């Protein structure tokens, strides 16, 4: 294993993508190497975001192989109080459906944050709130990525085992694998060991406060060091190779179609297993899961027929550097040097971001203005699914508090109003304010706004 080549690749990615730090880990044919480059230490902790789903899905499959659940059992069998807007889905949503994102619900991701300003929901409360969210398709119609349905499944999981899901994962996954620098939730981890988060928006890099992802269970709560994450990737590689005709094997089998969405890599197919993504690259099938959260990105992947696993962590928001590192690592293992993935992907991403900013500029118009705050508008507004948002006044202008952040309300020359939400979703959210009601476009897949009523 050429460690200098890995170091050179890391430094190029740091320079090209403006990364404060970057952890890289590679396993190949019995040899492992991991290191953190830039402004962080080897044992520093990075939020894994959605890579957490691979841990939770593995735990669910373990239960299935022990005969405690069946992957095709409805979640309602384990949690009879489960409620959904779609009553057929309520009765028939299975573990397999939930873990392969086929619930009929779109992401509704903003709901992860809407209650943090007053009362951060418990896992049970969040699962109950999911029951009020609107679906946009029938059960099993298509894959739609959902952190919240994973939260729902986590609460059902706890009803089966009779304890906190984190306790189970510690006993059955972290401890056996000696993952001593991996934590289920942020409050368990030494705060000083978590790297500082950064976002890059409109060409500017800035540090932001660390914001915990909230209680979404097995969807995105975990933190880990780069060396522990590499051990996990090696374990997943081993599981995929050794398991056939059981629930663990289902973890790695296509369950739902995931159309390739990146404008690079040349994938011919994409699929989602149970908490695991998969596609092809240069004739090889590889498995992976990425994770992205405010100020962080992470990646775990492996290619079974090359006996190769690779991971990366960084404290930069929504960066495609993790995919450049993945493709470059596979190419280096194959002895192929025809593509500079770091430069290629940076160029593609820059154009994508430029297009996004052009679209935002069009919506804002030539002379956008802040919307003046009026006393009769201020206060808390609630939706049964999303919970609370708050209209506030700052320097005479109206803001909307979503979670722990205040976002300005702007209006263009045509009278269209938007919440300028650039921290998490990096977009303008259309908003309408009526007497005692706010209509906010929280989920574009619904093609209609969400109604919040004044308390």
Short mmCIF file of C-alpha atoms in Angstrom, two decimals:
data_model
loop_
_atom_site.label_atom_id
_atom_site.label_comp_id
_atom_site.label_asym_id
_atom_site.label_seq_id
_atom_site.Cartn_x
_atom_site.Cartn_y
_atom_site.Cartn_z
CA UNK A 1 0.00 0.00 0.00
CA UNK A 2 1.50 3.31 -1.10
CA UNK A 3 1.02 5.60 1.91
CA UNK A 4 2.67 8.55 0.22
CA UNK A 5 0.23 8.29 -2.66
CA UNK A 6 -2.65 8.34 -0.17
CA UNK A 7 -1.15 11.40 1.54
CA UNK A 8 -0.77 13.18 -1.81
CA UNK A 9 -4.38 12.36 -2.72
CA UNK A 10 -5.58 13.69 0.65
CA UNK A 11 -3.65 16.94 0.28
CA UNK A 12 -4.98 17.50 -3.22
CA UNK A 13 -8.54 16.94 -2.03
CA UNK A 14 -8.01 19.34 0.91
CA UNK A 15 -6.67 22.05 -1.39
CA UNK A 16 -9.22 21.53 -4.17
CA UNK A 17 -12.35 21.29 -2.03
CA UNK A 18 -11.27 23.72 0.74
CA UNK A 19 -11.46 21.06 3.46
CA UNK A 20 -10.34 21.97 7.00
CA UNK A 21 -9.45 18.32 7.64
CA UNK A 22 -9.75 14.95 5.94
CA UNK A 23 -9.55 11.42 7.29
CA UNK A 24 -8.78 8.59 4.86
CA UNK A 25 -8.71 4.86 5.54
CA UNK A 26 -7.94 2.03 3.11
CA UNK A 27 -7.96 -1.76 3.53
CA UNK A 28 -6.67 -3.99 0.73
CA UNK A 29 -5.92 -7.70 0.89
CA UNK A 30 -5.07 -7.86 4.57
CA UNK A 31 -3.30 -4.51 4.87
CA UNK A 32 -4.91 -1.48 6.53
CA UNK A 33 -3.92 2.18 6.77
CA UNK A 34 -5.75 5.23 8.09
CA UNK A 35 -4.70 8.79 8.78
CA UNK A 36 -6.17 12.23 9.38
CA UNK A 37 -4.76 15.13 7.39
CA UNK A 38 -5.23 18.86 7.91
CA UNK A 39 -6.47 20.53 11.09
CA UNK A 40 -7.46 17.48 13.14
CA UNK A 41 -5.95 14.55 15.03
CA UNK A 42 -6.02 10.82 14.36
CA UNK A 43 -8.46 10.08 17.21
CA UNK A 44 -10.76 13.02 16.57
CA UNK A 45 -14.42 12.17 16.13
CA UNK A 46 -16.50 12.88 13.03
CA UNK A 47 -20.29 12.56 12.86
CA UNK A 48 -21.09 9.67 10.53
CA UNK A 49 -24.53 11.00 9.61
CA UNK A 50 -26.28 8.42 7.41
CA UNK A 51 -23.52 5.82 7.67
CA UNK A 52 -25.31 5.18 10.99
CA UNK A 53 -27.94 3.40 8.90
CA UNK A 54 -25.49 0.60 8.11
CA UNK A 55 -25.10 -0.09 11.84
CA UNK A 56 -28.83 -0.07 12.51
CA UNK A 57 -29.67 -2.22 9.47
CA UNK A 58 -27.03 -4.75 10.54
CA UNK A 59 -28.62 -4.89 14.00
CA UNK A 60 -32.10 -5.43 12.50
CA UNK A 61 -30.77 -8.24 10.31
CA UNK A 62 -29.16 -9.85 13.34
CA UNK A 63 -32.54 -9.90 15.08
CA UNK A 64 -34.11 -11.44 12.00
CA UNK A 65 -31.47 -14.18 11.85
CA UNK A 66 -32.12 -14.90 15.53
CA UNK A 67 -35.82 -15.36 14.72
CA UNK A 68 -36.97 -12.42 16.87
CA UNK A 69 -38.48 -10.62 13.88
CA UNK A 70 -39.09 -11.33 10.21
CA UNK A 71 -37.97 -8.74 7.68
CA UNK A 72 -41.41 -8.96 6.08
CA UNK A 73 -43.31 -8.48 9.34
CA UNK A 74 -45.20 -5.17 9.55
CA UNK A 75 -43.65 -2.74 12.03
CA UNK A 76 -47.11 -2.52 13.60
CA UNK A 77 -46.66 -6.08 14.84
CA UNK A 78 -43.80 -4.83 17.05
CA UNK A 79 -45.30 -1.42 17.77
CA UNK A 80 -49.13 -1.66 17.71
CA UNK A 81 -49.51 2.11 18.35
CA UNK A 82 -47.84 3.00 15.04
CA UNK A 83 -49.90 5.54 13.06
CA UNK A 84 -49.50 6.78 9.47
CA UNK A 85 -51.61 9.04 7.27
CA UNK A 86 -51.86 6.22 4.71
CA UNK A 87 -53.77 3.52 6.61
CA UNK A 88 -52.73 0.74 4.23
CA UNK A 89 -49.10 1.68 4.79
CA UNK A 90 -49.76 1.87 8.52
CA UNK A 91 -50.83 -1.78 8.58
CA UNK A 92 -48.37 -3.13 6.00
CA UNK A 93 -45.10 -1.15 6.30
CA UNK A 94 -42.45 -3.83 6.94
CA UNK A 95 -38.87 -3.78 8.20
CA UNK A 96 -37.79 -4.39 4.61
CA UNK A 97 -39.84 -1.42 3.38
CA UNK A 98 -38.52 0.91 6.07
CA UNK A 99 -34.87 -0.05 5.65
CA UNK A 100 -35.03 0.27 1.85
CA UNK A 101 -36.91 3.61 1.82
CA UNK A 102 -40.17 2.42 0.26
CA UNK A 103 -42.66 3.83 2.78
CA UNK A 104 -44.44 6.20 0.38
CA UNK A 105 -43.22 9.20 2.40
CA UNK A 106 -40.83 11.74 0.90
CA UNK A 107 -37.90 12.95 3.03
CA UNK A 108 -39.65 15.64 5.12
CA UNK A 109 -36.13 16.33 6.41
CA UNK A 110 -36.91 19.79 7.76
CA UNK A 111 -38.99 18.08 10.46
CA UNK A 112 -35.75 16.92 12.05
CA UNK A 113 -35.11 20.54 13.06
CA UNK A 114 -38.44 22.31 13.47
CA UNK A 115 -38.83 21.54 17.19
CA UNK A 116 -35.31 22.25 18.41
CA UNK A 117 -36.10 25.87 19.27
CA UNK A 118 -38.55 24.95 22.05
CA UNK A 119 -38.59 21.23 22.74
CA UNK A 120 -36.41 18.68 21.00
CA UNK A 121 -38.63 15.65 20.49
CA UNK A 122 -37.72 12.29 21.98
CA UNK A 123 -37.37 9.35 19.61
CA UNK A 124 -40.87 8.17 20.53
CA UNK A 125 -42.34 11.65 19.98
CA UNK A 126 -40.56 11.98 16.65
CA UNK A 127 -41.88 8.59 15.54
CA UNK A 128 -45.39 9.69 16.55
CA UNK A 129 -45.02 12.95 14.60
CA UNK A 130 -44.07 10.97 11.49
CA UNK A 131 -47.60 9.58 11.66
CA UNK A 132 -48.93 13.02 10.70
CA UNK A 133 -46.65 13.59 7.69
CA UNK A 134 -48.21 13.45 4.25
CA UNK A 135 -47.13 10.71 1.81
CA UNK A 136 -46.81 11.47 -1.89
CA UNK A 137 -46.92 7.86 -3.11
CA UNK A 138 -48.35 4.53 -2.12
CA UNK A 139 -46.34 2.01 -0.14
CA UNK A 140 -43.58 0.36 -2.26
CA UNK A 141 -44.26 2.61 -5.26
CA UNK A 142 -40.69 3.93 -5.37
CA UNK A 143 -37.62 4.55 -3.26
CA UNK A 144 -37.66 7.87 -1.40
CA UNK A 145 -34.83 8.40 1.07
CA UNK A 146 -36.16 9.00 4.57
CA UNK A 147 -34.27 9.56 7.81
CA UNK A 148 -37.57 9.82 9.63
CA UNK A 149 -38.82 6.37 8.63
CA UNK A 150 -35.53 4.98 10.00
CA UNK A 151 -36.41 6.79 13.24
CA UNK A 152 -39.82 5.11 13.14
CA UNK A 153 -38.16 1.72 12.65
CA UNK A 154 -35.72 2.40 15.49
CA UNK A 155 -38.59 2.97 17.92
CA UNK A 156 -40.22 -0.27 16.75
CA UNK A 157 -36.83 -2.01 17.20
CA UNK A 158 -36.72 -0.85 20.81
CA UNK A 159 -40.14 -2.41 21.44
CA UNK A 160 -38.75 -5.77 20.24
CA UNK A 161 -35.57 -5.73 22.33
CA UNK A 162 -37.07 -3.99 25.36
CA UNK A 163 -34.18 -1.55 25.71
CA UNK A 164 -32.48 1.38 24.01
CA UNK A 165 -31.24 0.53 20.51
CA UNK A 166 -27.85 2.04 21.37
CA UNK A 167 -27.40 -0.46 24.21
CA UNK A 168 -28.01 -3.29 21.74
CA UNK A 169 -25.55 -1.87 19.20
CA UNK A 170 -22.89 -1.44 21.89
CA UNK A 171 -23.24 -5.04 23.04
CA UNK A 172 -23.61 -6.71 19.64
CA UNK A 173 -21.53 -4.51 17.31
CA UNK A 174 -19.24 -1.94 18.93
CA UNK A 175 -17.84 -4.09 21.74
CA UNK A 176 -17.23 -7.28 19.67
CA UNK A 177 -15.42 -5.21 17.02
CA UNK A 178 -13.52 -3.19 19.66
CA UNK A 179 -14.82 0.10 18.25
CA UNK A 180 -13.73 2.08 21.29
CA UNK A 181 -13.79 5.43 19.44
CA UNK A 182 -17.34 5.03 18.11
CA UNK A 183 -20.36 6.53 19.84
CA UNK A 184 -24.08 6.06 19.27
CA UNK A 185 -25.03 9.64 20.21
CA UNK A 186 -23.15 12.93 20.49
CA UNK A 187 -23.82 13.34 24.23
CA UNK A 188 -21.88 10.12 24.92
CA UNK A 189 -18.76 11.41 23.15
CA UNK A 190 -16.10 13.73 24.61
CA UNK A 191 -17.18 17.08 23.16
CA UNK A 192 -13.60 18.33 22.86
CA UNK A 193 -12.78 15.39 20.56
CA UNK A 194 -15.45 16.27 17.96
CA UNK A 195 -13.90 18.25 15.10
CA UNK A 196 -15.37 21.70 14.49
CA UNK A 197 -17.93 21.86 11.66
CA UNK A 198 -17.64 24.12 8.61
CA UNK A 199 -19.92 24.98 5.74
CA UNK A 200 -19.04 26.42 2.36
CA UNK A 201 -21.79 28.44 0.78
CA UNK A 202 -21.55 30.76 -2.22
CA UNK A 203 -17.75 30.52 -2.21
CA UNK A 204 -17.27 31.33 1.47
CA UNK A 205 -16.06 28.88 4.12
CA UNK A 206 -17.15 29.51 7.69
CA UNK A 207 -17.21 27.66 10.98
CA UNK A 208 -20.68 26.97 12.37
CA UNK A 209 -21.76 25.80 15.83
CA UNK A 210 -22.00 22.05 16.36
CA UNK A 211 -25.66 21.09 16.14
CA UNK A 212 -26.67 17.60 17.25
CA UNK A 213 -28.83 15.78 14.68
CA UNK A 214 -31.67 15.27 17.13
CA UNK A 215 -33.20 11.99 18.20
CA UNK A 216 -33.61 10.14 14.92
CA UNK A 217 -32.37 6.79 16.20
CA UNK A 218 -30.50 4.60 13.76
CA UNK A 219 -30.81 7.15 10.94
CA UNK A 220 -27.87 9.47 11.59
CA UNK A 221 -26.76 9.83 15.20
CA UNK A 222 -23.31 8.19 15.34
CA UNK A 223 -19.74 9.52 15.60
CA UNK A 224 -16.47 7.71 14.99
CA UNK A 225 -12.75 8.05 14.40
CA UNK A 226 -11.30 7.28 10.98
CA UNK A 227 -9.62 4.08 12.20
CA UNK A 228 -12.82 2.75 13.78
CA UNK A 229 -14.77 3.56 10.64
CA UNK A 230 -12.26 1.58 8.58
CA UNK A 231 -12.70 -1.39 10.94
CA UNK A 232 -16.46 -1.15 10.34
CA UNK A 233 -15.96 -1.10 6.57
CA UNK A 234 -13.76 -4.20 6.79
CA UNK A 235 -16.46 -5.90 8.86
CA UNK A 236 -19.14 -5.06 6.30
CA UNK A 237 -16.90 -6.43 3.54
CA UNK A 238 -16.49 -9.65 5.54
CA UNK A 239 -20.25 -9.93 6.16
CA UNK A 240 -21.03 -9.51 2.47
CA UNK A 241 -18.57 -12.22 1.48
CA UNK A 242 -19.54 -14.76 4.11
CA UNK A 243 -23.35 -14.59 4.30
CA UNK A 244 -25.76 -16.30 1.93
CA UNK A 245 -29.48 -17.05 2.19
CA UNK A 246 -30.04 -15.23 5.47
CA UNK A 247 -31.13 -11.80 6.66
CA UNK A 248 -27.59 -10.43 6.80
CA UNK A 249 -27.23 -11.35 3.13
CA UNK A 250 -30.43 -9.34 2.43
CA UNK A 251 -28.59 -6.30 3.81
CA UNK A 252 -26.44 -6.37 0.66
CA UNK A 253 -29.05 -7.39 -1.92
CA UNK A 254 -30.97 -4.86 -4.05
CA UNK A 255 -34.31 -4.08 -2.42
CA UNK A 256 -35.29 -0.89 -4.24
CA UNK A 257 -34.14 0.85 -7.41
CA UNK A 258 -31.90 3.84 -6.79
CA UNK A 259 -31.35 5.57 -10.12
CA UNK A 260 -27.75 6.87 -10.39
CA UNK A 261 -28.01 10.56 -9.52
CA UNK A 262 -24.43 11.84 -9.80
CA UNK A 263 -23.20 13.33 -13.07
CA UNK A 264 -19.99 11.31 -12.89
CA UNK A 265 -18.79 7.77 -12.23
CA UNK A 266 -20.67 6.23 -15.15
CA UNK A 267 -22.83 3.88 -13.05
CA UNK A 268 -25.09 1.60 -15.09
CA UNK A 269 -27.25 0.63 -12.13
CA UNK A 270 -27.95 1.82 -8.63
CA UNK A 271 -29.84 0.09 -5.85
CA UNK A 272 -30.51 0.30 -2.14
CA UNK A 273 -30.35 -2.79 0.02
CA UNK A 274 -31.21 -2.67 3.71
CA UNK A 275 -29.32 0.39 4.88
CA UNK A 276 -26.75 -0.05 2.10
CA UNK A 277 -26.22 1.54 -1.31
CA UNK A 278 -24.71 -0.27 -4.29
CA UNK A 279 -23.76 0.43 -7.88
CA UNK A 280 -21.21 -0.56 -10.50
CA UNK A 281 -17.92 1.10 -11.38
CA UNK A 282 -15.57 -0.05 -14.18
CA UNK A 283 -17.29 -3.44 -14.23
CA UNK A 284 -17.07 -3.97 -10.48
CA UNK A 285 -19.99 -3.99 -8.07
CA UNK A 286 -19.31 -1.88 -5.04
CA UNK A 287 -21.23 -1.15 -1.87
CA UNK A 288 -21.22 2.11 0.02
CA UNK A 289 -23.04 4.59 2.18
CA UNK A 290 -22.34 8.28 2.40
CA UNK A 291 -23.29 10.60 5.21
CA UNK A 292 -23.84 14.36 5.18
CA UNK A 293 -24.86 16.71 7.96
CA UNK A 294 -24.38 20.37 8.82
CA UNK A 295 -20.61 20.83 8.70
CA UNK A 296 -19.66 17.21 8.01
CA UNK A 297 -19.40 14.53 5.32
CA UNK A 298 -18.37 10.90 5.59
CA UNK A 299 -18.11 7.85 3.34
CA UNK A 300 -17.73 4.09 3.66
CA UNK A 301 -17.36 1.76 0.68
CA UNK A 302 -16.02 -1.63 -0.35
CA UNK A 303 -15.48 -3.71 -3.48
CA UNK A 304 -15.72 -7.43 -2.66
CA UNK A 305 -13.99 -8.85 -5.74
CA UNK A 306 -10.98 -6.57 -5.11
CA UNK A 307 -10.95 -7.30 -1.34
CA UNK A 308 -10.94 -3.53 -0.95
CA UNK A 309 -12.58 -1.22 1.60
CA UNK A 310 -12.17 2.54 1.97
CA UNK A 311 -13.53 5.32 4.18
CA UNK A 312 -13.28 9.08 4.48
CA UNK A 313 -14.38 11.76 6.95
CA UNK A 314 -14.29 15.53 6.74
CA UNK A 315 -15.62 18.53 8.63
CA UNK A 316 -16.98 20.26 5.55
CA UNK A 317 -20.65 20.36 4.64
CA UNK A 318 -22.05 18.54 1.58
CA UNK A 319 -18.76 18.05 -0.26
CA UNK A 320 -18.39 15.70 -3.21
CA UNK A 321 -14.74 15.19 -2.25
CA UNK A 322 -15.77 11.90 -0.63
CA UNK A 323 -16.89 10.50 -4.01
CA UNK A 324 -13.71 11.69 -5.74
CA UNK A 325 -11.67 9.82 -3.12
CA UNK A 326 -13.76 6.67 -3.59
CA UNK A 327 -13.34 6.51 -7.37
CA UNK A 328 -9.64 7.41 -7.15
CA UNK A 329 -9.04 4.67 -4.58
CA UNK A 330 -10.67 2.04 -6.79
CA UNK A 331 -8.71 3.28 -9.82
CA UNK A 332 -5.42 3.14 -7.91
CA UNK A 333 -6.18 -0.43 -6.82
CA UNK A 334 -6.90 -1.38 -10.44
CA UNK A 335 -3.75 0.36 -11.65
CA UNK A 336 -5.77 2.83 -13.75
CA UNK A 337 -4.64 6.46 -14.02
CA UNK A 338 -6.75 7.90 -16.84
CA UNK A 339 -8.90 10.19 -14.64
CA UNK A 340 -8.05 12.86 -12.10
CA UNK A 341 -11.25 12.46 -10.11
CA UNK A 342 -10.56 15.33 -7.72
CA UNK A 343 -10.29 17.89 -10.53
CA UNK A 344 -13.06 16.37 -12.62
CA UNK A 345 -15.64 16.28 -9.84
CA UNK A 346 -14.70 19.75 -8.58
CA UNK A 347 -15.37 21.16 -12.04
CA UNK A 348 -18.76 19.41 -12.26
CA UNK A 349 -19.74 20.50 -8.74
CA UNK A 350 -18.72 24.11 -9.36
CA UNK A 351 -21.02 24.25 -12.37
CA UNK A 352 -23.84 22.67 -10.36
CA UNK A 353 -23.43 25.21 -7.57
CA UNK A 354 -23.26 28.08 -10.05
CA UNK A 355 -26.55 26.91 -11.56
CA UNK A 356 -28.09 26.71 -8.09
CA UNK A 357 -27.03 30.28 -7.30
CA UNK A 358 -28.37 31.49 -10.65
CA UNK A 359 -31.74 29.89 -9.86
CA UNK A 360 -31.77 31.46 -6.39
CA UNK A 361 -30.96 34.85 -7.91
CA UNK A 362 -33.85 34.51 -10.36
CA UNK A 363 -36.28 33.74 -7.52
CA UNK A 364 -35.01 36.66 -5.42
CA UNK A 365 -35.36 39.04 -8.32
CA UNK A 366 -33.44 42.22 -9.01
CA UNK A 367 -34.38 44.08 -5.83
CA UNK A 368 -35.25 41.67 -2.98
CA UNK A 369 -36.15 43.27 0.33
CA UNK A 370 -36.49 42.09 3.88
CA UNK A 371 -40.11 41.68 4.96
CA UNK A 372 -41.08 44.09 7.72
CA UNK A 373 -42.13 42.42 10.97
CA UNK A 374 -45.61 43.12 12.31
CA UNK A 375 -46.57 42.41 15.90
CA UNK A 376 -49.71 40.50 14.98
CA UNK A 377 -47.63 38.01 12.95
CA UNK A 378 -45.11 37.14 15.64
CA UNK A 379 -45.34 33.95 17.68
CA UNK A 380 -45.34 30.16 17.48
CA UNK A 381 -47.04 28.23 14.70
CA UNK A 382 -47.59 24.47 14.78
CA UNK A 383 -48.22 21.59 12.40
CA UNK A 384 -49.14 18.13 13.79
CA UNK A 385 -46.31 16.49 11.87
CA UNK A 386 -43.63 19.16 11.73
CA UNK A 387 -44.24 20.69 15.12
CA UNK A 388 -43.13 24.27 15.78
CA UNK A 389 -41.76 27.16 13.79
CA UNK A 390 -41.64 30.69 15.18
CA UNK A 391 -42.01 34.08 13.52
CA UNK A 392 -39.70 36.61 15.17
CA UNK A 393 -38.53 40.18 14.68
CA UNK A 394 -34.90 41.19 14.17
CA UNK A 395 -33.95 44.79 13.49
CA UNK A 396 -37.50 45.44 12.38
CA UNK A 397 -37.50 42.56 9.90
CA UNK A 398 -39.35 39.27 9.99
CA UNK A 399 -37.44 36.03 10.56
CA UNK A 400 -38.53 32.42 10.79
CA UNK A 401 -36.99 30.25 13.50
CA UNK A 402 -36.56 26.69 12.26
CA UNK A 403 -34.87 24.65 14.95
CA UNK A 404 -32.00 26.68 16.40
CA UNK A 405 -31.63 29.10 13.48
CA UNK A 406 -33.29 32.35 12.51
CA UNK A 407 -33.70 32.80 8.77
CA UNK A 408 -34.71 36.08 7.11
CA UNK A 409 -37.92 36.40 5.14
CA UNK A 410 -37.39 38.21 1.85
CA UNK A 411 -39.84 39.42 -0.77
CA UNK A 412 -39.14 40.08 -4.45
CA UNK A 413 -40.60 42.77 -6.71
CA UNK A 414 -43.46 40.43 -7.67
CA UNK A 415 -44.49 40.04 -4.04
CA UNK A 416 -43.27 36.44 -3.73
CA UNK A 417 -41.97 35.67 -0.25
CA UNK A 418 -39.18 33.26 0.66
CA UNK A 419 -37.33 32.03 3.72
CA UNK A 420 -33.64 32.22 2.87
CA UNK A 421 -32.58 28.89 4.39
CA UNK A 422 -28.94 28.42 3.43
CA UNK A 423 -27.51 26.46 6.35
CA UNK A 424 -28.99 23.00 5.79
CA UNK A 425 -30.88 22.87 2.50
CA UNK A 426 -29.13 25.83 0.82
CA UNK A 427 -32.27 27.09 -0.85
CA UNK A 428 -35.17 29.48 -0.74
CA UNK A 429 -38.34 28.09 0.83
CA UNK A 430 -41.53 29.73 -0.49
CA UNK A 431 -43.68 31.05 2.33
CA UNK A 432 -47.13 32.64 2.57
CA UNK A 433 -48.40 34.35 5.70
CA UNK A 434 -52.14 34.56 6.31
CA UNK A 435 -54.21 35.42 9.33
CA UNK A 436 -53.16 32.93 12.02
CA UNK A 437 -51.56 30.62 9.44
CA UNK A 438 -48.20 30.15 7.74
CA UNK A 439 -47.89 28.12 4.56
CA UNK A 440 -44.28 26.92 4.21
CA UNK A 441 -42.93 24.73 1.42
CA UNK A 442 -41.16 22.26 3.68
CA UNK A 443 -41.10 19.34 1.21
CA UNK A 444 -41.10 20.07 -2.53
CA UNK A 445 -41.98 16.47 -3.43
CA UNK A 446 -45.48 17.12 -2.05
CA UNK A 447 -46.10 19.93 -4.57
CA UNK A 448 -48.02 21.82 -1.87
CA UNK A 449 -47.08 23.79 1.22
CA UNK A 450 -47.33 22.65 4.82
CA UNK A 451 -49.82 24.55 6.97
CA UNK A 452 -48.69 25.82 10.38
CA UNK A 453 -51.43 27.27 12.62
CA UNK A 454 -50.76 29.99 15.18
CA UNK A 455 -50.88 28.86 18.80
#
